[in-house]
Tab-separated table of C-alpha atoms and ligand atoms in Angstrom:
chain	number	residue	atom	x	y	z
A	1	MET	CA	34.707	-0.269	2.256
A	2	GLN	CA	32.281	-3.063	2.916
A	3	GLN	CA	29.926	-3.744	0.067
A	4	ARG	CA	26.254	-3.094	0.750
A	5	ILE	CA	23.756	-5.917	0.383
A	6	LYS	CA	21.692	-5.727	-2.798
A	7	PHE	CA	17.905	-5.471	-2.764
A	8	LEU	CA	15.750	-5.645	-5.884
A	9	VAL	CA	12.420	-3.858	-6.195
A	10	MET	CA	10.199	-4.448	-9.171
A	11	ASP	CA	6.902	-3.519	-10.663
A	12	LEU	CA	4.146	-6.104	-11.078
A	13	GLU	CA	2.014	-5.456	-14.164
A	14	GLY	CA	3.945	-5.600	-17.411
A	15	VAL	CA	6.899	-7.106	-15.534
A	16	LEU	CA	5.604	-10.307	-13.891
A	17	VAL	CA	1.946	-10.432	-14.907
A	18	PRO	CA	-0.048	-8.945	-17.787
A	19	GLU	CA	-1.812	-5.596	-17.399
A	20	VAL	CA	-4.972	-6.175	-15.370
A	21	TRP	CA	-6.961	-3.353	-16.936
A	22	ILE	CA	-6.106	-4.431	-20.474
A	23	ALA	CA	-7.242	-7.978	-19.680
A	24	PHE	CA	-10.440	-6.576	-18.220
A	25	ALA	CA	-10.971	-4.287	-21.237
A	26	GLU	CA	-10.602	-7.273	-23.552
A	27	LYS	CA	-13.031	-9.365	-21.521
A	28	THR	CA	-15.678	-6.651	-21.386
A	29	GLY	CA	-15.008	-5.184	-24.822
A	30	ILE	CA	-14.817	-1.689	-23.297
A	31	LYS	CA	-12.053	0.064	-25.227
A	32	GLU	CA	-11.843	3.006	-22.829
A	33	LEU	CA	-10.490	0.658	-20.164
A	34	ARG	CA	-7.450	-0.196	-22.265
A	35	LEU	CA	-5.585	2.925	-21.194
A	36	THR	CA	-2.725	2.273	-18.760
A	37	THR	CA	0.141	4.203	-17.190
A	38	ARG	CA	1.823	3.780	-20.545
A	39	ASP	CA	-0.821	6.049	-22.068
A	40	ILE	CA	-1.646	8.452	-19.241
A	41	ALA	CA	1.289	9.333	-17.032
A	42	ASP	CA	-0.885	10.972	-14.344
A	43	TYR	CA	-2.079	8.038	-12.226
A	44	ASP	CA	-4.916	9.884	-10.511
A	45	GLN	CA	-6.265	11.085	-13.846
A	46	LEU	CA	-6.081	7.507	-15.147
A	47	MET	CA	-7.838	6.027	-12.085
A	48	ARG	CA	-10.625	8.655	-12.132
A	49	HIS	CA	-11.192	7.760	-15.789
A	50	ARG	CA	-11.357	4.036	-14.935
A	51	LEU	CA	-13.763	4.513	-12.021
A	52	ARG	CA	-16.014	6.655	-14.211
A	53	VAL	CA	-16.114	3.983	-16.937
A	54	LEU	CA	-16.845	1.234	-14.372
A	55	LYS	CA	-19.735	3.245	-12.992
A	56	GLU	CA	-21.143	3.993	-16.450
A	57	ASN	CA	-21.121	0.271	-17.233
A	58	SER	CA	-22.362	-0.881	-13.785
A	59	LEU	CA	-19.249	-3.008	-13.289
A	60	LYS	CA	-18.339	-4.113	-9.788
A	61	LEU	CA	-15.224	-5.264	-7.985
A	62	ALA	CA	-16.283	-8.904	-8.358
A	63	ASP	CA	-16.404	-8.511	-12.168
A	64	ILE	CA	-12.779	-7.423	-12.232
A	65	GLN	CA	-11.719	-10.051	-9.686
A	66	GLU	CA	-13.268	-12.761	-11.835
A	67	VAL	CA	-11.130	-11.734	-14.807
A	68	ILE	CA	-8.005	-11.480	-12.657
A	69	ALA	CA	-8.598	-14.959	-11.247
A	70	GLY	CA	-8.284	-16.285	-14.803
A	71	MET	CA	-5.003	-14.495	-15.488
A	72	GLU	CA	-1.613	-16.207	-15.432
A	73	PRO	CA	1.868	-14.797	-14.741
A	74	LEU	CA	3.900	-13.891	-17.841
A	75	PRO	CA	5.744	-16.890	-19.313
A	76	GLY	CA	8.986	-17.374	-17.403
A	77	ALA	CA	8.018	-15.060	-14.514
A	78	ASN	CA	7.823	-17.808	-11.898
A	79	GLU	CA	11.108	-19.368	-12.973
A	80	TYR	CA	12.695	-15.926	-12.781
A	81	LEU	CA	11.331	-15.355	-9.228
A	82	GLN	CA	12.474	-18.803	-8.179
A	83	TRP	CA	15.986	-17.974	-9.358
A	84	LEU	CA	15.805	-14.564	-7.674
A	85	ARG	CA	14.856	-16.026	-4.282
A	86	GLN	CA	18.199	-17.735	-4.158
A	87	LYS	CA	20.096	-14.633	-5.202
A	88	CYS	CA	18.842	-11.633	-3.253
A	89	GLN	CA	16.071	-10.025	-1.248
A	90	PHE	CA	13.311	-8.487	-3.300
A	91	ALA	CA	9.892	-6.876	-3.083
A	92	ILE	CA	7.217	-5.961	-5.575
A	93	LEU	CA	6.227	-2.296	-5.626
A	94	SER	CA	3.005	-1.794	-7.496
A	95	ASP	CA	0.348	0.839	-8.074
A	96	THR	CA	-2.261	-1.906	-8.137
A	97	PHE	CA	-4.563	-2.773	-5.235
A	98	TYR	CA	-4.502	-5.623	-2.726
A	99	GLU	CA	-8.082	-6.440	-3.765
A	100	PHE	CA	-6.884	-7.111	-7.318
A	101	ALA	CA	-3.515	-8.651	-6.566
A	102	ALA	CA	-4.472	-11.565	-4.285
A	103	PRO	CA	-5.094	-14.273	-6.931
A	104	LEU	CA	-1.971	-13.231	-8.839
A	105	MET	CA	0.130	-13.340	-5.675
A	106	ARG	CA	-1.000	-16.921	-5.110
A	107	LYS	CA	0.228	-17.812	-8.589
A	108	LEU	CA	3.569	-16.100	-7.904
A	109	HIS	CA	3.899	-17.956	-4.568
A	110	HIS	CA	3.295	-14.920	-2.377
A	111	PRO	CA	6.208	-12.557	-2.846
A	112	THR	CA	6.263	-9.406	-0.692
A	113	LEU	CA	3.957	-6.823	-2.238
A	114	LEU	CA	3.650	-3.146	-1.356
A	115	CYS	CA	0.650	-1.564	-3.060
A	116	ASN	CA	-2.624	0.315	-2.527
A	117	SER	CA	-6.240	-0.394	-1.676
A	118	LEU	CA	-9.697	0.190	-3.068
A	119	VAL	CA	-12.750	1.717	-1.440
A	120	CYS	CA	-16.025	-0.061	-2.205
A	121	ASP	CA	-19.602	0.708	-1.183
A	122	ASP	CA	-21.869	-1.968	0.284
A	123	GLN	CA	-23.028	-2.883	-3.249
A	124	ASP	CA	-19.466	-3.872	-4.236
A	125	ASN	CA	-19.076	-0.805	-6.467
A	126	ILE	CA	-15.553	0.631	-6.500
A	127	ILE	CA	-16.087	4.231	-5.486
A	128	ASP	CA	-12.573	5.359	-4.720
A	129	TYR	CA	-9.014	4.211	-4.191
A	130	LYS	CA	-6.443	4.897	-1.529
A	131	MET	CA	-2.790	5.354	-2.330
A	132	ARG	CA	-0.970	4.048	0.741
A	133	GLN	CA	1.557	6.798	0.201
A	134	LEU	CA	2.068	9.328	-2.555
A	135	ASP	CA	5.061	8.520	-4.711
A	136	GLY	CA	5.203	5.207	-2.843
A	137	LYS	CA	7.590	3.381	-5.158
A	138	ARG	CA	10.262	6.036	-4.777
A	139	HIS	CA	9.733	6.221	-1.016
A	140	ALA	CA	10.211	2.475	-0.732
A	141	VAL	CA	13.567	2.738	-2.511
A	142	LEU	CA	14.559	5.659	-0.283
A	143	ALA	CA	13.640	3.671	2.829
A	144	LEU	CA	15.665	0.662	1.695
A	145	LYS	CA	18.652	2.900	1.040
A	146	GLN	CA	18.303	4.278	4.551
A	147	LEU	CA	18.411	0.687	5.775
A	148	ASN	CA	21.759	0.510	4.008
A	149	TYR	CA	20.717	-1.709	1.102
A	150	GLU	CA	21.947	-1.069	-2.396
A	151	VAL	CA	18.801	-0.943	-4.484
A	152	MET	CA	18.242	-2.278	-7.977
A	153	ALA	CA	14.897	-1.514	-9.626
A	154	MET	CA	13.011	-3.014	-12.535
A	155	GLY	CA	9.915	-1.529	-14.157
A	156	ASP	CA	8.222	-1.048	-17.481
A	157	SER	CA	6.460	2.275	-17.500
A	158	PHE	CA	6.112	5.930	-16.528
A	159	ASN	CA	4.986	5.125	-13.000
A	160	ASP	CA	8.275	3.299	-12.416
A	161	ILE	CA	10.610	6.095	-13.455
A	162	ALA	CA	10.899	7.756	-10.027
A	163	MET	CA	11.675	4.337	-8.517
A	164	LEU	CA	14.284	3.607	-11.195
A	165	ARG	CA	15.885	7.017	-10.739
A	166	GLU	CA	16.097	6.672	-6.971
A	167	ALA	CA	17.658	3.217	-7.222
A	168	GLU	CA	21.360	2.679	-7.794
A	169	LEU	CA	20.577	0.562	-10.838
A	170	GLY	CA	17.479	0.948	-13.020
A	171	ILE	CA	16.251	-1.606	-15.551
A	172	LEU	CA	13.407	-1.061	-17.990
A	173	PHE	CA	11.706	-4.357	-18.811
A	174	ARG	CA	9.796	-4.500	-22.100
A	175	PRO	CA	9.000	-0.770	-22.079
A	176	SER	CA	7.093	0.982	-24.840
A	177	GLU	CA	9.038	2.875	-27.499
A	178	LEU	CA	7.824	6.109	-25.933
A	179	VAL	CA	9.321	5.240	-22.542
A	180	ILE	CA	12.621	4.173	-24.132
A	181	LYS	CA	12.793	7.433	-26.040
A	182	GLN	CA	12.009	9.599	-23.034
A	183	TYR	CA	14.304	7.780	-20.610
A	184	PRO	CA	17.388	6.648	-22.514
A	185	GLU	CA	19.434	6.563	-19.287
A	186	PHE	CA	18.146	3.132	-18.242
A	187	GLN	CA	19.182	-0.301	-19.443
A	188	VAL	CA	16.469	-2.027	-21.455
A	189	CYS	CA	15.774	-5.760	-21.184
A	190	THR	CA	13.230	-7.744	-23.138
A	191	GLU	CA	13.850	-11.144	-21.529
A	192	TYR	CA	14.185	-12.332	-17.919
A	193	GLN	CA	17.467	-13.953	-18.877
A	194	GLN	CA	18.975	-10.533	-19.585
A	195	VAL	CA	17.768	-9.238	-16.204
A	196	MET	CA	19.244	-12.281	-14.504
A	197	GLU	CA	22.603	-11.626	-16.129
A	198	ILE	CA	22.615	-8.014	-14.929
A	199	ILE	CA	21.642	-9.023	-11.384
A	200	GLU	CA	24.173	-11.838	-11.317
A	201	LYS	CA	26.890	-9.400	-12.313
A	202	GLU	CA	25.812	-6.877	-9.650
A	203	ILE	CA	25.634	-9.487	-6.911
A	204	SER	CA	28.898	-11.170	-7.741
A	205	GLY	CA	30.472	-7.856	-6.731
A	206	ASN	CA	31.964	-6.171	-9.729
A	207	ASN	CA	32.353	-3.023	-7.635
B	301	MG	MG1	3.848	-1.803	-15.011
């Protein structure tokens, strides 16, 4: 049987760039903004909490964008993507928002990104968010499989688990101890080099 072409999907924050909300929490000194999908598995609950804290502190979209503009990709991330571009097709599947991601995408040389969007009022306050699709990461993997790709997935947290499960190969990259403990079925990598070795092996057709 002919081998299917491999496609890699991966998360953004915690995998290629630092966590945006943690960076913003550090900049503003607001501890309540430090919570991420690693702490609260329910994304809507987490986002409602964040929007409430922003409102309480009169913080606007531009305040967050300013912090993001100063962020850099994780060390080695760009070299890893550069290697990947020569190896297989890939896309980034993220729960972040296009309004946040733009400066980071520039620094990663504009990879394909599927994510969500924010709703702001005319005062630049973030009042809501729009998930492009519920369970979007998993649906993206499903769609790729329907296009007859063999999907590999790489993520770091709870919001990646459905994507990892749907994929033919799931890699946890620098996950928390809690995630490792709850999902022992996935391979764990702490360095890009390890991920590259796994992908290389998959692509070179060991099946
Ligand atoms: Mg993440």
